[in-house]
Coordinates of N, CA and C in Angstrom, one line a residue:
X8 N 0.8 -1.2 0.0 CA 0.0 0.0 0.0 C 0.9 1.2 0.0
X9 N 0.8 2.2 -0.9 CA 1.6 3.5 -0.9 C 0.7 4.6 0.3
X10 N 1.9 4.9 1.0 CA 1.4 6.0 2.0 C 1.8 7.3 1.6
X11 N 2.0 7.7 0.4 CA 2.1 9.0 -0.2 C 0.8 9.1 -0.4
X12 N -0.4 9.0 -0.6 CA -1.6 9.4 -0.7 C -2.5 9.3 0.9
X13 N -3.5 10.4 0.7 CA -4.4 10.8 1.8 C -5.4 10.9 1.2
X14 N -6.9 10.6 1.8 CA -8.1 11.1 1.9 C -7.8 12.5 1.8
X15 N -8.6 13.1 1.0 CA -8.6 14.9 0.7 C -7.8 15.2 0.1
X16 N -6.4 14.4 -0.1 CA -5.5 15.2 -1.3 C -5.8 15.3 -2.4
X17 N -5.4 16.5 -3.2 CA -5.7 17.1 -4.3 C -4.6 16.9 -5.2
X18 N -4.6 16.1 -6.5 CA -3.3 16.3 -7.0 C -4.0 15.3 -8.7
X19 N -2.9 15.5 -9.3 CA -3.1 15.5 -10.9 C -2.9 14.5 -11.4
X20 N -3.4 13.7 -12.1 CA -3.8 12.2 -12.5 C -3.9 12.1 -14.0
X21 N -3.6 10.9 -14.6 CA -3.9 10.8 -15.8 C -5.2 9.9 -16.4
X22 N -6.1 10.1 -17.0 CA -7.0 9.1 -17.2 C -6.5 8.0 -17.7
X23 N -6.4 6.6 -17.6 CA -6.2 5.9 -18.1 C -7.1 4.9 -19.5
X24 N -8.4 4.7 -18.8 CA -9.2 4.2 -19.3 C -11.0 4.7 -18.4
X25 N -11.6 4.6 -19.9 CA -13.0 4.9 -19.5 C -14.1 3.9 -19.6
X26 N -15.2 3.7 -18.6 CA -16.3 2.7 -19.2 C -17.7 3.4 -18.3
X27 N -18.6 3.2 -18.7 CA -20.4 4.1 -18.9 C -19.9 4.0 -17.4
X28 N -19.3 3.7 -16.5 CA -19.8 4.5 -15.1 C -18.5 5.2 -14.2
X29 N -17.4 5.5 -15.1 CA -16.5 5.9 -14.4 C -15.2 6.2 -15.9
X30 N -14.6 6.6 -14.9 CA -12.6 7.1 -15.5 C -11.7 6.5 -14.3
X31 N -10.6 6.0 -15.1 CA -9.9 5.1 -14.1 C -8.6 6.6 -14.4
X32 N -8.4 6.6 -12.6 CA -7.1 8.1 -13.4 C -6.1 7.2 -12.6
X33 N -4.8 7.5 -13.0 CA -3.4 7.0 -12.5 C -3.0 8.2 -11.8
X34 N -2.5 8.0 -10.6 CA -2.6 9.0 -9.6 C -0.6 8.7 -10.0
X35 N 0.3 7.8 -10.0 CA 1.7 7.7 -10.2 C 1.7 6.3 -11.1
X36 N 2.7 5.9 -11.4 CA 3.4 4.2 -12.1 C 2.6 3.2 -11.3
X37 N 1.8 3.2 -10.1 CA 1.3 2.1 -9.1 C 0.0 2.3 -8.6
X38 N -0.4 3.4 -8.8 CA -1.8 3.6 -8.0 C -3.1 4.5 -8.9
X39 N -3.7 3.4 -8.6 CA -5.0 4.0 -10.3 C -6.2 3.9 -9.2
X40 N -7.4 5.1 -9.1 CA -8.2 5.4 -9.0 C -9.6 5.8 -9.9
X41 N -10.5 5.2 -9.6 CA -11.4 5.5 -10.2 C -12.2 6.8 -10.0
X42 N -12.9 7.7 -10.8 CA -13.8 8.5 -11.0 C -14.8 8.5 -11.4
X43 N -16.0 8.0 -10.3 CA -17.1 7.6 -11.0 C -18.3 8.6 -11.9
X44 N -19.1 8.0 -12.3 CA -19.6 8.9 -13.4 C -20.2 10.4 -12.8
X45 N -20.8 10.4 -11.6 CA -21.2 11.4 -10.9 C -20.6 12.4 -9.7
X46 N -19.0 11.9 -9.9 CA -17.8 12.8 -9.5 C -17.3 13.5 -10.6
X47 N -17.7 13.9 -11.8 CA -17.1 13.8 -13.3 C -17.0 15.3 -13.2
X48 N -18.2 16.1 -13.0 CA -18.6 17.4 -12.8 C -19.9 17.7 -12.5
X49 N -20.2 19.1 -11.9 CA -21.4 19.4 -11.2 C -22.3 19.0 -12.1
X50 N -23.7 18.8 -12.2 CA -24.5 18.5 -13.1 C -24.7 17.2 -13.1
X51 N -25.4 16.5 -14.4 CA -26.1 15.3 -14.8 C -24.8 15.0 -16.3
X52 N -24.3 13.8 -16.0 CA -23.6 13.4 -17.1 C -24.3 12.2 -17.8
X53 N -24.3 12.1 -18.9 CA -25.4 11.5 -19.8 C -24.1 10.1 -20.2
X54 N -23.5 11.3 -20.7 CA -22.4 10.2 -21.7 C -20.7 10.4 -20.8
X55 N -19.9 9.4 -20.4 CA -18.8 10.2 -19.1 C -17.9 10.8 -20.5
X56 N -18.0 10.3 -22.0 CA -16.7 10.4 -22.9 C -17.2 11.6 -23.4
X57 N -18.3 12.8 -23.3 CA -18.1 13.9 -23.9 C -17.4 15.2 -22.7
X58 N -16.9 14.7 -21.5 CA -16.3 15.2 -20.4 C -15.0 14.8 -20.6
X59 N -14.7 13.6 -20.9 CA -13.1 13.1 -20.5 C -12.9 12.1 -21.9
X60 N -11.5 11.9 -22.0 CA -11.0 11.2 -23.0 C -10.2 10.4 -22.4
X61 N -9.7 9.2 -23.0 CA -8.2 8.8 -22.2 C -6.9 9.4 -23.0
X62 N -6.0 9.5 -21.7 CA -5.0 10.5 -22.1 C -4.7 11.8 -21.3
X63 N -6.3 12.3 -21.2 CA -6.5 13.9 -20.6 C -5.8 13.9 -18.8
X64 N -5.4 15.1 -18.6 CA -4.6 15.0 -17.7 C -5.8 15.9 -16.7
X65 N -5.8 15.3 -15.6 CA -7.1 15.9 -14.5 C -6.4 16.4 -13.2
X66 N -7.7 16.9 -12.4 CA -7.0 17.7 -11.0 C -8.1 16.7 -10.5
X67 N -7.8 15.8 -9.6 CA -8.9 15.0 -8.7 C -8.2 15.3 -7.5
X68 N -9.3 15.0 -6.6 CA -9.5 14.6 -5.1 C -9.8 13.1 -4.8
X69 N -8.8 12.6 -3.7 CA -9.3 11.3 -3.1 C -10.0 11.3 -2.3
X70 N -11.2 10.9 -2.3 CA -12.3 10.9 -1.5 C -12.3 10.3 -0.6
X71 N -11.5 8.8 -1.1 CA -12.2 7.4 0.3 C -10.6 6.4 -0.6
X72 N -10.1 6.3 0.6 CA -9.3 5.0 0.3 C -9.6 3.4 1.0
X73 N -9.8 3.1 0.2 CA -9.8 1.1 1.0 C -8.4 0.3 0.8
X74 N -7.8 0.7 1.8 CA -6.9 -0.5 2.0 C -7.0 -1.5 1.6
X75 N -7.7 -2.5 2.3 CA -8.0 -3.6 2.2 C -7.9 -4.1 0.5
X76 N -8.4 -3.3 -0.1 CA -8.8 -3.8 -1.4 C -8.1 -3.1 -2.3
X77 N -7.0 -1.6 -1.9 CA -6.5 -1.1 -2.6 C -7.2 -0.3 -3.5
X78 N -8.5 0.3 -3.1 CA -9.1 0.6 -4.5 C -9.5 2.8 -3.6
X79 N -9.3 3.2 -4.6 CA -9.2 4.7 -4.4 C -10.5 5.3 -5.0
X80 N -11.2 6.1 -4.0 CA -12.1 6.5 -4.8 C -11.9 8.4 -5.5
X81 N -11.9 8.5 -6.6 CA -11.7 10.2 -7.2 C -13.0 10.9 -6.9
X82 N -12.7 12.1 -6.9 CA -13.2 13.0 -7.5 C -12.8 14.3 -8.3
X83 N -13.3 14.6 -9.7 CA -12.9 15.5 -10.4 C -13.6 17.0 -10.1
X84 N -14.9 16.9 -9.4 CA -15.9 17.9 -9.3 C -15.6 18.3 -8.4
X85 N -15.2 17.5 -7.1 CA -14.5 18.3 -6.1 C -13.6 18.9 -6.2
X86 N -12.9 19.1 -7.5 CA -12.0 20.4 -7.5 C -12.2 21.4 -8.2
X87 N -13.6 21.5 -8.6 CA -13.8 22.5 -9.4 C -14.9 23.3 -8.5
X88 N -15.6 24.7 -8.6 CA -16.1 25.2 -8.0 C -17.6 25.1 -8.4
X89 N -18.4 25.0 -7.6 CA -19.8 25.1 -7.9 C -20.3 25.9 -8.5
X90 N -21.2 25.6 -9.9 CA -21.5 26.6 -10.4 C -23.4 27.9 -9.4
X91 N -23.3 28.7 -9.8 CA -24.4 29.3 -9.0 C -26.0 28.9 -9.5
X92 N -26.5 29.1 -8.2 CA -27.8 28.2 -8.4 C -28.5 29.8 -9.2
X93 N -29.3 28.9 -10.5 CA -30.2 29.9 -11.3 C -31.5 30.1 -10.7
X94 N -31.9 31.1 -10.3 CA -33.4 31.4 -10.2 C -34.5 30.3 -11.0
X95 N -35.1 29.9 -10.0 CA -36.3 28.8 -11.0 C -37.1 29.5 -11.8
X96 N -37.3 30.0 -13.0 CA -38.7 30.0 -13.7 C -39.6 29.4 -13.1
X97 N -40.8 30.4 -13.7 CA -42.2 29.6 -13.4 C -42.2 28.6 -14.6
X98 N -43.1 27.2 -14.4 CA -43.2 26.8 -14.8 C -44.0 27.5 -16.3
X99 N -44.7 27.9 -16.4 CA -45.9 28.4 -17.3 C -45.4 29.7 -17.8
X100 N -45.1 30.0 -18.7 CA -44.3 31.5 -19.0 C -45.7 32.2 -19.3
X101 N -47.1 32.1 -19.6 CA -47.6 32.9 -19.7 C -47.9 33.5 -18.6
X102 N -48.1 34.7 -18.3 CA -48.2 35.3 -16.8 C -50.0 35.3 -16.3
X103 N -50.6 34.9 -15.4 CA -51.4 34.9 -14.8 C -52.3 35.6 -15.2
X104 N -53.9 35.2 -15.7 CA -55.0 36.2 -16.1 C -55.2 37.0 -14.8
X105 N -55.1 37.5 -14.4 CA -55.7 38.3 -13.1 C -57.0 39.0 -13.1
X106 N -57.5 39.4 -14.1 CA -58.5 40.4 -14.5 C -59.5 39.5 -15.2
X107 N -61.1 39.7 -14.6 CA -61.8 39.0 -15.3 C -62.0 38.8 -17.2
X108 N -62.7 38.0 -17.9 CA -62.5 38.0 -19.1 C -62.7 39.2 -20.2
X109 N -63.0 39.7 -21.0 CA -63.5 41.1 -21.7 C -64.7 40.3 -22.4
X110 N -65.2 39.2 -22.5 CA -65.9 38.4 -23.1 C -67.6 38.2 -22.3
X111 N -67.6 38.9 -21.2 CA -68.7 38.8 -20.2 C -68.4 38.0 -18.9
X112 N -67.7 36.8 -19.3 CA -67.8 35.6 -18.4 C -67.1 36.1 -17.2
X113 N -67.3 35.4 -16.7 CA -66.6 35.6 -15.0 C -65.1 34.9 -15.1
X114 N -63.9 35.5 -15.2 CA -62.6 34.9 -14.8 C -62.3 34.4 -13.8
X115 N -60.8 35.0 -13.6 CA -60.8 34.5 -12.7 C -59.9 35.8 -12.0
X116 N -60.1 36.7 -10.4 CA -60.0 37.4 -9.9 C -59.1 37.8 -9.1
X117 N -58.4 38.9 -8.8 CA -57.7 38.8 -7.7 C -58.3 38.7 -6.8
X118 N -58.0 38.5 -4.9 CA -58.7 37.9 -3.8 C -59.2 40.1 -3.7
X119 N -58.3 40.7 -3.9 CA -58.8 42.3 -3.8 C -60.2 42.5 -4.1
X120 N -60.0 41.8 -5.7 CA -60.8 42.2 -6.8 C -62.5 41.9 -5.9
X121 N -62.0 40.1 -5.5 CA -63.3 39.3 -5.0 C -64.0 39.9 -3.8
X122 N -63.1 40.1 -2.8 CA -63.0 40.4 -1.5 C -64.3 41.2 -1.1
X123 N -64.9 42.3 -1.8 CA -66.3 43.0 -1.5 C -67.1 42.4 -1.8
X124 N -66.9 41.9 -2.9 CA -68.1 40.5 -3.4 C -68.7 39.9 -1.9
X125 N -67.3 38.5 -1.8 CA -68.0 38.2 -0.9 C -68.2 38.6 0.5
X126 N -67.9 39.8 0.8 CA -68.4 39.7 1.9 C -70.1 40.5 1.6
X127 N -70.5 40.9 0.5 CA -71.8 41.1 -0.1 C -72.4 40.4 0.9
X128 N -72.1 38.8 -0.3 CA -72.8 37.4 -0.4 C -72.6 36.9 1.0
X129 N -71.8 37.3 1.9 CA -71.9 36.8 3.1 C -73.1 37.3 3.7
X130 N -72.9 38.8 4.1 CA -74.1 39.4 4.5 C -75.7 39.3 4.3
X131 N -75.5 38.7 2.3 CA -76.9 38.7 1.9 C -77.3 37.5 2.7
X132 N -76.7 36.2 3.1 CA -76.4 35.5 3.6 C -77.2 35.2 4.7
X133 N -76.7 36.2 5.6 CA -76.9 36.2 7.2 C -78.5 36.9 7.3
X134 N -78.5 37.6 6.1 CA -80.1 37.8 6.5 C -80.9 37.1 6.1
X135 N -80.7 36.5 4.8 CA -81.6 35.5 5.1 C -81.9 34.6 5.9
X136 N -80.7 33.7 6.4 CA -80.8 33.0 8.3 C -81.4 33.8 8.7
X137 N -81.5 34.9 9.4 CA -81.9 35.6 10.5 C -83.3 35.6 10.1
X138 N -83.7 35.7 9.0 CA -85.1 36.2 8.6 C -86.3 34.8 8.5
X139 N -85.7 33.3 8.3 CA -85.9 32.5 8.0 C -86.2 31.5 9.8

């Protein structure tokens, strides 16, 4: 087992070889680590070979080492910076009728618009209880 590597170090690797769930990067001559497909970079990776090629020279982080098994786990995303979270759109770009129809029919209202209404219909309401 080489004790020149740490959990958290940051240092430059070569890809070796790629397959649909990962990049194998050679950290020196003896110690190859994987990069699985969702260490690759921030986001959703569809395909890992329109990110990396073999050959390409990378900045990874060792995330998790297993002795036991010798097996290293990368990450390439952890050394890059998160990109900034975009304001959500509304779903529906058209913007909200607010104002009844120009057609006669009854739309649909703001609670302002409603708001005298019903309390009309509440009152018309209570008198007829009371009267009844």
């Amino acid at each position: 087992m080489s004790e020149k590597f740490e959990t958290g170090q940051v240092l430059e690797g070569k890809v070796t070889g790629i397959q649909p769930y990962g990049a194998f990067v050679a950290l020196d001559d003896q110690v190859q680590g994987l990069v699985h497909i969702s260490e690759v970079t921030h986001g959703y990776v569809k395909d890992i070979n329109e990110h990396l090629s073999e050959g390409d020279e990378v900045k990874v982080k060792i995330l998790n080492i297993d002795e036991e098994k010798n097996k290293y786990s990368l990450s390439i995303r952890a050394t890059q910076e998160a990109p900034k979270k975009q304001p959500r759109r509304p779903r529906n770009s058209q913007p909200a009728q607010a104002q009844s129809q120009d057609n006669g029919q009854a739309g649909f209202n703001t609670l302002k618009d409603k708001l005298q209404e019903w309390i009309e219909q509440s009152e018309d309401r209570s008198k007829t209880y009371k009267n009844n």
